[in-house]
Amino acid sequence: MDKEGVDPALMHTIAGPAAAALECLSSAQIEFIQSLPKAELHAHLNGSIPIEILQHLARDYLASDHNSVSGDEIKSAIQTLLHGPSLEEIHDFFTLFPAIYALTSTRSALAYATRAVLADFLDGERPQCAYLELRTTPREMKEMTREEYLRAVLEEVERYPSERAALIVSLDRRMNAEIMGQCVDVAVKLRREGRRVVGVDLCGDPTAGDVNSFAEAFERARSAGLRITLHIAETIHNSEAETLKLLSFKPTRLGHATFLNTDSKRIVHEHRICIEICLSSNLLCRTVSMLDEHHIRYYIHHGHPVAICTDDTLPFRTSLLGEYALLMAPAPKGLGLTEEEVKIIAEMSMAARFSIQETN
């Protein structure tokens, strides 16, 4: 692909639905998308590390005495990510991360990876977005406590002005109530220090954990002034009762929200809860079979707030440009939206930033 105005190096990382959509657009349409101020509100740190950075970290890892993950597993994971993983269902996605976690298990490696992710989204003449809320789960490791993990990430986030970058602390569904509470305590502590923590997220295996045990942690976060976003109703196996319980946490935004039923949609509409839409992620994890059936059409039809996001640029081999291309490309490669409709969606993403809602 050699579209004018598109960084050729970036294009090598884009494949699948996003690449197909970009191929359908003219240079003028690509220029239009790039010119729009956009917010990336659903980007996971460890799923957005550029492959060349992981390869560098892998070389260091294999030359060291680390042994939490075998060298063969590291090499296999790198090869899989280089060629693009084959995902039959959403659960296949989570098998990719043990190797990535191993490669970012030291403070220096974590800082290096974070710096690269921020640069990938925010730097250059044609940055992917005007504003980024990066999210990550604080991991406790041999060399770092959960607090030290978040401080290392924040040091990199705060190299950028507050109007360009902030951090969301993710809580994994597999955590027990005690560990989840510890993560919230650290997030609140950092916020009270004036650090750039703007919200908390619920993430991880969508079928894991008991959501009733999460309520206290999210109430503490909300009471401390942190905004809430939740991965919700990602699969057909997530029950109506679970979804309604999660909505009782009073989230400001929702991740994916693929299988909301009528009662849940009523609550979402009533409170104007923004939906974080990740088109490539949904298609490649097979939670949505085709673009024409994607739930974004419902929200656009109802004029409901949405934010177009990448989720994990590395395994899904996409970018924010690619995700917006999926909005504009003609069917069946895209949704066939007009420039005005795409502009409105970009404006919605900027309006949904947690950083500007703190004062509302």
Tab-separated table of N, CA, C and O in Angstrom, residues 83-189:
chain	number	residue	atom	x	y	z
A	83	HIS	N	3.331	-12.728	12.443
A	83	HIS	CA	2.525	-13.206	11.317
A	83	HIS	C	1.030	-12.960	11.503
A	83	HIS	O	0.247	-13.157	10.578
A	84	GLY	N	0.641	-12.513	12.705
A	84	GLY	CA	-0.770	-12.284	12.971
A	84	GLY	C	-1.411	-13.516	13.545
A	84	GLY	O	-1.440	-14.562	12.890
A	85	PRO	N	-1.900	-13.452	14.784
A	85	PRO	CA	-2.498	-14.631	15.422
A	85	PRO	C	-3.789	-15.051	14.745
A	85	PRO	O	-4.518	-14.224	14.202
A	86	SER	N	-4.057	-16.337	14.797
A	86	SER	CA	-5.326	-16.862	14.299
A	86	SER	C	-6.252	-17.083	15.488
A	86	SER	O	-5.958	-17.888	16.374
A	87	LEU	N	-7.332	-16.342	15.528
A	87	LEU	CA	-8.240	-16.388	16.670
A	87	LEU	C	-9.557	-17.030	16.259
A	87	LEU	O	-10.228	-16.545	15.352
A	88	GLU	N	-9.902	-18.111	16.925
A	88	GLU	CA	-11.167	-18.778	16.646
A	88	GLU	C	-12.283	-18.267	17.543
A	88	GLU	O	-13.457	-18.323	17.205
A	89	GLU	N	-11.906	-17.769	18.720
A	89	GLU	CA	-12.873	-17.202	19.652
A	89	GLU	C	-12.137	-16.242	20.564
A	89	GLU	O	-10.899	-16.187	20.578
A	90	ILE	N	-12.871	-15.483	21.347
A	90	ILE	CA	-12.268	-14.431	22.159
A	90	ILE	C	-11.256	-14.980	23.162
A	90	ILE	O	-10.247	-14.336	23.463
A	91	HIS	N	-11.470	-16.208	23.669
A	91	HIS	CA	-10.564	-16.745	24.677
A	91	HIS	C	-9.169	-17.010	24.118
A	91	HIS	O	-8.187	-16.998	24.852
A	92	ASP	N	-9.056	-17.257	22.812
A	92	ASP	CA	-7.746	-17.475	22.205
A	92	ASP	C	-6.860	-16.245	22.352
A	92	ASP	O	-5.632	-16.349	22.387
A	93	PHE	N	-7.479	-15.086	22.428
A	93	PHE	CA	-6.750	-13.830	22.531
A	93	PHE	C	-5.883	-13.774	23.788
A	93	PHE	O	-4.748	-13.292	23.767
A	94	PHE	N	-6.381	-14.305	24.898
A	94	PHE	CA	-5.684	-14.160	26.175
A	94	PHE	C	-4.444	-15.039	26.282
A	94	PHE	O	-3.596	-14.811	27.142
A	95	THR	N	-4.300	-16.036	25.409
A	95	THR	CA	-3.116	-16.895	25.448
A	95	THR	C	-1.874	-16.175	24.941
A	95	THR	O	-0.758	-16.675	25.110
A	96	LEU	N	-2.040	-15.015	24.325
A	96	LEU	CA	-0.911	-14.290	23.754
A	96	LEU	C	-0.106	-13.523	24.795
A	96	LEU	O	1.037	-13.124	24.534
A	97	PHE	N	-0.671	-13.308	25.970
A	97	PHE	CA	-0.092	-12.327	26.876
A	97	PHE	C	0.955	-12.810	27.881
A	97	PHE	O	1.758	-11.990	28.334
A	98	PRO	N	1.013	-14.084	28.286
A	98	PRO	CA	2.070	-14.468	29.227
A	98	PRO	C	3.474	-14.079	28.768
A	98	PRO	O	4.292	-13.599	29.561
A	99	ALA	N	3.766	-14.267	27.486
A	99	ALA	CA	5.089	-13.903	26.976
A	99	ALA	C	5.306	-12.394	27.015
A	99	ALA	O	6.392	-11.915	27.392
A	100	ILE	N	4.274	-11.617	26.637
A	100	ILE	CA	4.396	-10.156	26.669
A	100	ILE	C	4.614	-9.678	28.099
A	100	ILE	O	5.468	-8.812	28.360
A	101	TYR	N	3.885	-10.235	29.042
A	101	TYR	CA	4.063	-9.861	30.441
A	101	TYR	C	5.476	-10.168	30.921
A	101	TYR	O	6.081	-9.390	31.674
A	102	ALA	N	6.016	-11.311	30.499
A	102	ALA	CA	7.373	-11.673	30.890
A	102	ALA	C	8.380	-10.657	30.360
A	102	ALA	O	9.347	-10.299	31.046
A	103	LEU	N	8.156	-10.173	29.148
A	103	LEU	CA	9.085	-9.233	28.525
A	103	LEU	C	9.015	-7.838	29.134
A	103	LEU	O	9.938	-7.039	28.960
A	104	THR	N	7.940	-7.528	29.841
A	104	THR	CA	7.808	-6.209	30.483
A	104	THR	C	7.800	-6.344	32.002
A	104	THR	O	7.126	-5.596	32.699
A	105	SER	N	8.573	-7.285	32.505
A	105	SER	CA	8.531	-7.595	33.937
A	105	SER	C	9.585	-6.860	34.761
A	105	SER	O	9.668	-7.052	35.974
A	106	THR	N	10.403	-6.024	34.121
A	106	THR	CA	11.333	-5.178	34.858
A	106	THR	C	10.931	-3.722	34.671
A	106	THR	O	10.270	-3.366	33.683
A	107	ARG	N	11.349	-2.877	35.578
A	107	ARG	CA	10.965	-1.464	35.499
A	107	ARG	C	11.487	-0.821	34.212
A	107	ARG	O	10.773	-0.063	33.556
A	108	SER	N	12.722	-1.139	33.858
A	108	SER	CA	13.299	-0.531	32.655
A	108	SER	C	12.576	-1.006	31.400
A	108	SER	O	12.310	-0.213	30.485
A	109	ALA	N	12.238	-2.293	31.338
A	109	ALA	CA	11.532	-2.820	30.171
A	109	ALA	C	10.129	-2.241	30.078
A	109	ALA	O	9.652	-1.895	28.989
A	110	LEU	N	9.456	-2.127	31.221
A	110	LEU	CA	8.104	-1.562	31.247
A	110	LEU	C	8.124	-0.107	30.782
A	110	LEU	O	7.276	0.312	29.976
A	111	ALA	N	9.094	0.669	31.276
A	111	ALA	CA	9.200	2.067	30.872
A	111	ALA	C	9.488	2.185	29.378
A	111	ALA	O	8.896	3.019	28.676
A	112	TYR	N	10.367	1.345	28.873
A	112	TYR	CA	10.720	1.348	27.447
A	112	TYR	C	9.504	1.031	26.585
A	112	TYR	O	9.237	1.700	25.583
A	113	ALA	N	8.752	0.013	26.984
A	113	ALA	CA	7.558	-0.369	26.238
A	113	ALA	C	6.499	0.724	26.290
A	113	ALA	O	5.866	1.052	25.280
A	114	THR	N	6.281	1.293	27.456
A	114	THR	CA	5.286	2.360	27.615
A	114	THR	C	5.644	3.564	26.750
A	114	THR	O	4.780	4.148	26.081
A	115	ARG	N	6.916	3.920	26.768
A	115	ARG	CA	7.374	5.057	25.969
A	115	ARG	C	7.091	4.821	24.482
A	115	ARG	O	6.653	5.731	23.770
A	116	ALA	N	7.309	3.603	24.044
A	116	ALA	CA	7.084	3.276	22.632
A	116	ALA	C	5.606	3.329	22.268
A	116	ALA	O	5.240	3.801	21.186
A	117	VAL	N	4.746	2.845	23.156
A	117	VAL	CA	3.309	2.869	22.890
A	117	VAL	C	2.807	4.312	22.815
A	117	VAL	O	2.051	4.676	21.897
A	118	LEU	N	3.232	5.135	23.752
A	118	LEU	CA	2.826	6.539	23.744
A	118	LEU	C	3.291	7.227	22.465
A	118	LEU	O	2.533	7.976	21.831
A	119	ALA	N	4.526	6.964	22.070
A	119	ALA	CA	5.057	7.576	20.850
A	119	ALA	C	4.285	7.113	19.627
A	119	ALA	O	4.015	7.897	18.709
A	120	ASP	N	3.909	5.835	19.605
A	120	ASP	CA	3.180	5.287	18.462
A	120	ASP	C	1.835	5.976	18.279
A	120	ASP	O	1.392	6.220	17.157
A	121	PHE	N	1.191	6.324	19.385
A	121	PHE	CA	-0.114	6.986	19.299
A	121	PHE	C	-0.009	8.504	19.146
A	121	PHE	O	-0.848	9.118	18.481
A	122	LEU	N	0.998	9.118	19.761
A	122	LEU	CA	0.968	10.567	19.948
A	122	LEU	C	2.044	11.358	19.214
A	122	LEU	O	1.922	12.572	19.083
A	123	ASP	N	3.096	10.698	18.736
A	123	ASP	CA	4.206	11.435	18.149
A	123	ASP	C	4.133	11.470	16.627
A	123	ASP	O	3.320	10.778	16.005
A	124	GLY	N	5.004	12.277	16.049
A	124	GLY	CA	5.114	12.359	14.600
A	124	GLY	C	4.255	13.450	13.999
A	124	GLY	O	3.429	14.075	14.684
A	125	GLU	N	4.440	13.669	12.716
A	125	GLU	CA	3.670	14.694	12.015
A	125	GLU	C	2.205	14.314	11.900
A	125	GLU	O	1.335	15.173	11.809
A	126	ARG	N	1.926	13.014	11.865
A	126	ARG	CA	0.556	12.514	11.725
A	126	ARG	C	0.242	11.567	12.885
A	126	ARG	O	0.127	10.354	12.698
A	127	PRO	N	0.115	12.084	14.104
A	127	PRO	CA	-0.175	11.187	15.229
A	127	PRO	C	-1.521	10.499	15.049
A	127	PRO	O	-2.431	11.044	14.428
A	128	GLN	N	-1.619	9.303	15.610
A	128	GLN	CA	-2.876	8.562	15.496
A	128	GLN	C	-4.026	9.310	16.156
A	128	GLN	O	-5.170	9.232	15.707
A	129	CYS	N	-3.730	9.982	17.265
A	129	CYS	CA	-4.813	10.658	17.993
A	129	CYS	C	-4.283	11.933	18.636
A	129	CYS	O	-3.076	12.118	18.810
A	130	ALA	N	-5.224	12.799	18.998
A	130	ALA	CA	-4.873	14.028	19.705
A	130	ALA	C	-4.724	13.782	21.192
A	130	ALA	O	-4.010	14.510	21.885
A	131	TYR	N	-5.395	12.739	21.681
A	131	TYR	CA	-5.432	12.460	23.122
A	131	TYR	C	-5.522	10.958	23.323
A	131	TYR	O	-6.222	10.251	22.577
A	132	LEU	N	-4.818	10.467	24.345
A	132	LEU	CA	-4.781	9.043	24.642
A	132	LEU	C	-5.019	8.796	26.124
A	132	LEU	O	-4.348	9.392	26.976
A	133	GLU	N	-5.991	7.924	26.424
A	133	GLU	CA	-6.115	7.378	27.775
A	133	GLU	C	-5.640	5.933	27.725
A	133	GLU	O	-6.377	5.033	27.319
A	134	LEU	N	-4.382	5.746	28.087
A	134	LEU	CA	-3.774	4.423	28.079
A	134	LEU	C	-4.224	3.668	29.318
A	134	LEU	O	-4.367	4.256	30.394
A	135	ARG	N	-4.471	2.359	29.177
A	135	ARG	CA	-4.906	1.577	30.332
A	135	ARG	C	-3.997	0.370	30.532
A	135	ARG	O	-3.478	-0.195	29.567
A	136	THR	N	-3.806	0.011	31.802
A	136	THR	CA	-2.988	-1.160	32.114
A	136	THR	C	-3.338	-1.680	33.499
A	136	THR	O	-3.792	-0.926	34.371
A	137	THR	N	-3.141	-2.980	33.675
A	137	THR	CA	-3.375	-3.629	34.966
A	137	THR	C	-2.074	-3.650	35.753
A	137	THR	O	-1.070	-4.175	35.261
A	138	PRO	N	-2.048	-3.077	36.960
A	138	PRO	CA	-0.812	-3.094	37.755
A	138	PRO	C	-0.481	-4.514	38.211
A	138	PRO	O	-1.261	-5.150	38.904
A	139	ARG	N	0.671	-4.996	37.771
A	139	ARG	CA	1.090	-6.357	38.112
A	139	ARG	C	2.155	-6.319	39.203
A	139	ARG	O	3.034	-5.453	39.197
A	140	GLU	N	2.064	-7.246	40.101
A	140	GLU	CA	3.076	-7.385	41.148
A	140	GLU	C	4.080	-8.441	40.689
A	140	GLU	O	3.714	-9.576	40.396
A	141	MET	N	5.335	-8.055	40.616
A	141	MET	CA	6.369	-8.940	40.096
A	141	MET	C	7.567	-8.946	41.031
A	141	MET	O	7.606	-8.212	42.023
A	142	LYS	N	8.537	-9.745	40.694
A	142	LYS	CA	9.729	-9.875	41.520
A	142	LYS	C	10.418	-8.539	41.716
A	142	LYS	O	10.902	-8.223	42.801
A	143	GLU	N	10.445	-7.735	40.673
A	143	GLU	CA	11.170	-6.471	40.719
A	143	GLU	C	10.283	-5.266	41.006
A	143	GLU	O	10.798	-4.161	41.177
A	144	MET	N	8.971	-5.446	41.029
A	144	MET	CA	8.087	-4.305	41.200
A	144	MET	C	6.844	-4.656	41.991
A	144	MET	O	6.260	-5.733	41.783
A	145	THR	N	6.432	-3.741	42.860
A	145	THR	CA	5.109	-3.839	43.466
A	145	THR	C	4.100	-3.257	42.475
A	145	THR	O	4.469	-2.655	41.464
A	146	ARG	N	2.806	-3.413	42.781
A	146	ARG	CA	1.786	-2.829	41.913
A	146	ARG	C	1.921	-1.305	41.858
A	146	ARG	O	1.732	-0.690	40.807
A	147	GLU	N	2.241	-0.700	42.976
A	147	GLU	CA	2.420	0.748	42.991
A	147	GLU	C	3.615	1.164	42.156
A	147	GLU	O	3.542	2.146	41.391
A	148	GLU	N	4.723	0.453	42.281
A	148	GLU	CA	5.905	0.780	41.493
A	148	GLU	C	5.631	0.601	39.998
A	148	GLU	O	6.139	1.367	39.165
A	149	TYR	N	4.834	-0.395	39.655
A	149	TYR	CA	4.433	-0.612	38.261
A	149	TYR	C	3.712	0.634	37.733
A	149	TYR	O	4.054	1.168	36.666
A	150	LEU	N	2.706	1.111	38.462
A	150	LEU	CA	1.935	2.265	38.001
A	150	LEU	C	2.788	3.526	37.961
A	150	LEU	O	2.646	4.354	37.048
A	151	ARG	N	3.685	3.677	38.912
A	151	ARG	CA	4.551	4.858	38.902
A	151	ARG	C	5.474	4.849	37.682
A	151	ARG	O	5.738	5.902	37.084
A	152	ALA	N	5.961	3.677	37.311
A	152	ALA	CA	6.820	3.579	36.129
A	152	ALA	C	6.053	3.981	34.871
A	152	ALA	O	6.582	4.697	34.003
A	153	VAL	N	4.800	3.532	34.755
A	153	VAL	CA	3.980	3.885	33.602
A	153	VAL	C	3.645	5.376	33.618
A	153	VAL	O	3.735	6.069	32.590
A	154	LEU	N	3.288	5.883	34.781
A	154	LEU	CA	2.925	7.299	34.893
A	154	LEU	C	4.081	8.232	34.547
A	154	LEU	O	3.867	9.309	33.973
A	155	GLU	N	5.290	7.847	34.891
A	155	GLU	CA	6.437	8.687	34.546
A	155	GLU	C	6.516	8.913	33.036
A	155	GLU	O	6.899	9.999	32.584
A	156	GLU	N	6.135	7.902	32.275
A	156	GLU	CA	6.153	8.042	30.818
A	156	GLU	C	4.931	8.809	30.323
A	156	GLU	O	5.048	9.676	29.453
A	157	VAL	N	3.757	8.506	30.873
A	157	VAL	CA	2.529	9.216	30.484
A	157	VAL	C	2.681	10.712	30.733
A	157	VAL	O	2.288	11.551	29.905
A	158	GLU	N	3.282	11.065	31.867
A	158	GLU	CA	3.360	12.469	32.267
A	158	GLU	C	4.480	13.233	31.570
A	158	GLU	O	4.671	14.423	31.833
A	159	ARG	N	5.178	12.589	30.658
A	159	ARG	CA	6.103	13.319	29.786
A	159	ARG	C	5.319	14.154	28.773
A	159	ARG	O	5.856	15.084	28.160
A	160	TYR	N	4.045	13.797	28.587
A	160	TYR	CA	3.166	14.509	27.663
A	160	TYR	C	2.289	15.481	28.453
A	160	TYR	O	1.992	15.247	29.633
A	161	PRO	N	1.824	16.550	27.835
A	161	PRO	CA	0.915	17.478	28.514
A	161	PRO	C	-0.376	16.773	28.929
A	161	PRO	O	-0.779	15.770	28.312
A	162	SER	N	-1.031	17.291	29.936
A	162	SER	CA	-2.255	16.665	30.445
A	162	SER	C	-3.363	16.622	29.404
A	162	SER	O	-4.227	15.743	29.458
A	163	GLU	N	-3.333	17.537	28.448
A	163	GLU	CA	-4.368	17.520	27.407
A	163	GLU	C	-4.082	16.477	26.343
A	163	GLU	O	-4.869	16.319	25.402
A	164	ARG	N	-2.982	15.731	26.486
A	164	ARG	CA	-2.639	14.731	25.474
A	164	ARG	C	-2.657	13.299	25.992
A	164	ARG	O	-2.866	12.368	25.210
A	165	ALA	N	-2.416	13.089	27.293
A	165	ALA	CA	-2.307	11.707	27.773
A	165	ALA	C	-2.683	11.589	29.243
A	165	ALA	O	-2.427	12.492	30.040
A	166	ALA	N	-3.304	10.457	29.570
A	166	ALA	CA	-3.656	10.147	30.951
A	166	ALA	C	-3.685	8.623	31.101
A	166	ALA	O	-3.553	7.880	30.132
A	167	LEU	N	-3.873	8.161	32.337
A	167	LEU	CA	-3.818	6.735	32.635
A	167	LEU	C	-5.110	6.245	33.266
A	167	LEU	O	-5.672	6.902	34.143
A	168	ILE	N	-5.553	5.074	32.813
A	168	ILE	CA	-6.657	4.341	33.436
A	168	ILE	C	-6.074	3.081	34.056
A	168	ILE	O	-5.305	2.359	33.404
A	169	VAL	N	-6.418	2.810	35.300
A	169	VAL	CA	-5.942	1.610	35.990
A	169	VAL	C	-6.955	0.489	35.778
A	169	VAL	O	-8.120	0.609	36.163
A	170	SER	N	-6.518	-0.585	35.152
A	170	SER	CA	-7.403	-1.712	34.868
A	170	SER	C	-7.397	-2.729	35.997
A	170	SER	O	-6.343	-3.050	36.553
A	171	LEU	N	-8.577	-3.228	36.312
A	171	LEU	CA	-8.749	-4.272	37.317
A	171	LEU	C	-9.192	-5.532	36.590
A	171	LEU	O	-10.175	-5.524	35.866
A	172	ASP	N	-8.459	-6.608	36.777
A	172	ASP	CA	-8.718	-7.854	36.062
A	172	ASP	C	-9.802	-8.656	36.766
A	172	ASP	O	-9.785	-8.813	37.993
A	173	ARG	N	-10.731	-9.191	36.003
A	173	ARG	CA	-11.830	-9.975	36.553
A	173	ARG	C	-11.348	-11.198	37.335
A	173	ARG	O	-12.080	-11.730	38.169
A	174	ARG	N	-10.139	-11.654	37.071
A	174	ARG	CA	-9.613	-12.816	37.772
A	174	ARG	C	-9.052	-12.471	39.147
A	174	ARG	O	-8.700	-13.362	39.918
A	175	MET	N	-8.955	-11.179	39.464
A	175	MET	CA	-8.480	-10.762	40.780
A	175	MET	C	-9.521	-11.088	41.839
A	175	MET	O	-10.728	-10.970	41.595
A	176	ASN	N	-9.052	-11.445	43.044
A	176	ASN	CA	-10.004	-11.565	44.143
A	176	ASN	C	-10.286	-10.176	44.697
A	176	ASN	O	-9.634	-9.186	44.329
A	177	ALA	N	-11.251	-10.079	45.579
A	177	ALA	CA	-11.683	-8.776	46.088
A	177	ALA	C	-10.560	-8.037	46.800
A	177	ALA	O	-10.442	-6.811	46.698
A	178	GLU	N	-9.699	-8.771	47.499
A	178	GLU	CA	-8.607	-8.138	48.243
A	178	GLU	C	-7.608	-7.474	47.293
A	178	GLU	O	-7.227	-6.311	47.495
A	179	ILE	N	-7.192	-8.187	46.269
A	179	ILE	CA	-6.215	-7.626	45.335
A	179	ILE	C	-6.827	-6.483	44.537
A	179	ILE	O	-6.188	-5.446	44.309
A	180	MET	N	-8.075	-6.640	44.148
A	180	MET	CA	-8.751	-5.562	43.432
A	180	MET	C	-8.807	-4.310	44.296
A	180	MET	O	-8.575	-3.190	43.815
A	181	GLY	N	-9.090	-4.490	45.568
A	181	GLY	CA	-9.114	-3.371	46.497
A	181	GLY	C	-7.753	-2.709	46.634
A	181	GLY	O	-7.643	-1.476	46.719
A	182	GLN	N	-6.693	-3.520	46.640
A	182	GLN	CA	-5.336	-2.971	46.729
A	182	GLN	C	-5.023	-2.109	45.511
A	182	GLN	O	-4.416	-1.034	45.640
A	183	CYS	N	-5.442	-2.566	44.342
A	183	CYS	CA	-5.206	-1.795	43.118
A	183	CYS	C	-5.951	-0.462	43.150
A	183	CYS	O	-5.410	0.576	42.740
A	184	VAL	N	-7.172	-0.479	43.641
A	184	VAL	CA	-7.933	0.765	43.764
A	184	VAL	C	-7.262	1.697	44.760
A	184	VAL	O	-7.154	2.909	44.524
A	185	ASP	N	-6.800	1.145	45.870
A	185	ASP	CA	-6.119	1.981	46.867
A	185	ASP	C	-4.910	2.689	46.272
A	185	ASP	O	-4.672	3.879	46.538
A	186	VAL	N	-4.144	1.975	45.466
A	186	VAL	CA	-2.977	2.584	44.826
A	186	VAL	C	-3.415	3.660	43.839
A	186	VAL	O	-2.836	4.749	43.792
A	187	ALA	N	-4.449	3.372	43.056
A	187	ALA	CA	-4.945	4.355	42.089
A	187	ALA	C	-5.405	5.632	42.792
A	187	ALA	O	-5.103	6.743	42.349
A	188	VAL	N	-6.125	5.458	43.886
A	188	VAL	CA	-6.615	6.617	44.654
A	188	VAL	C	-5.453	7.389	45.261
A	188	VAL	O	-5.418	8.629	45.228
A	189	LYS	N	-4.491	6.674	45.804
A	189	LYS	CA	-3.310	7.315	46.398
A	189	LYS	C	-2.589	8.167	45.366
A	189	LYS	O	-2.238	9.331	45.630
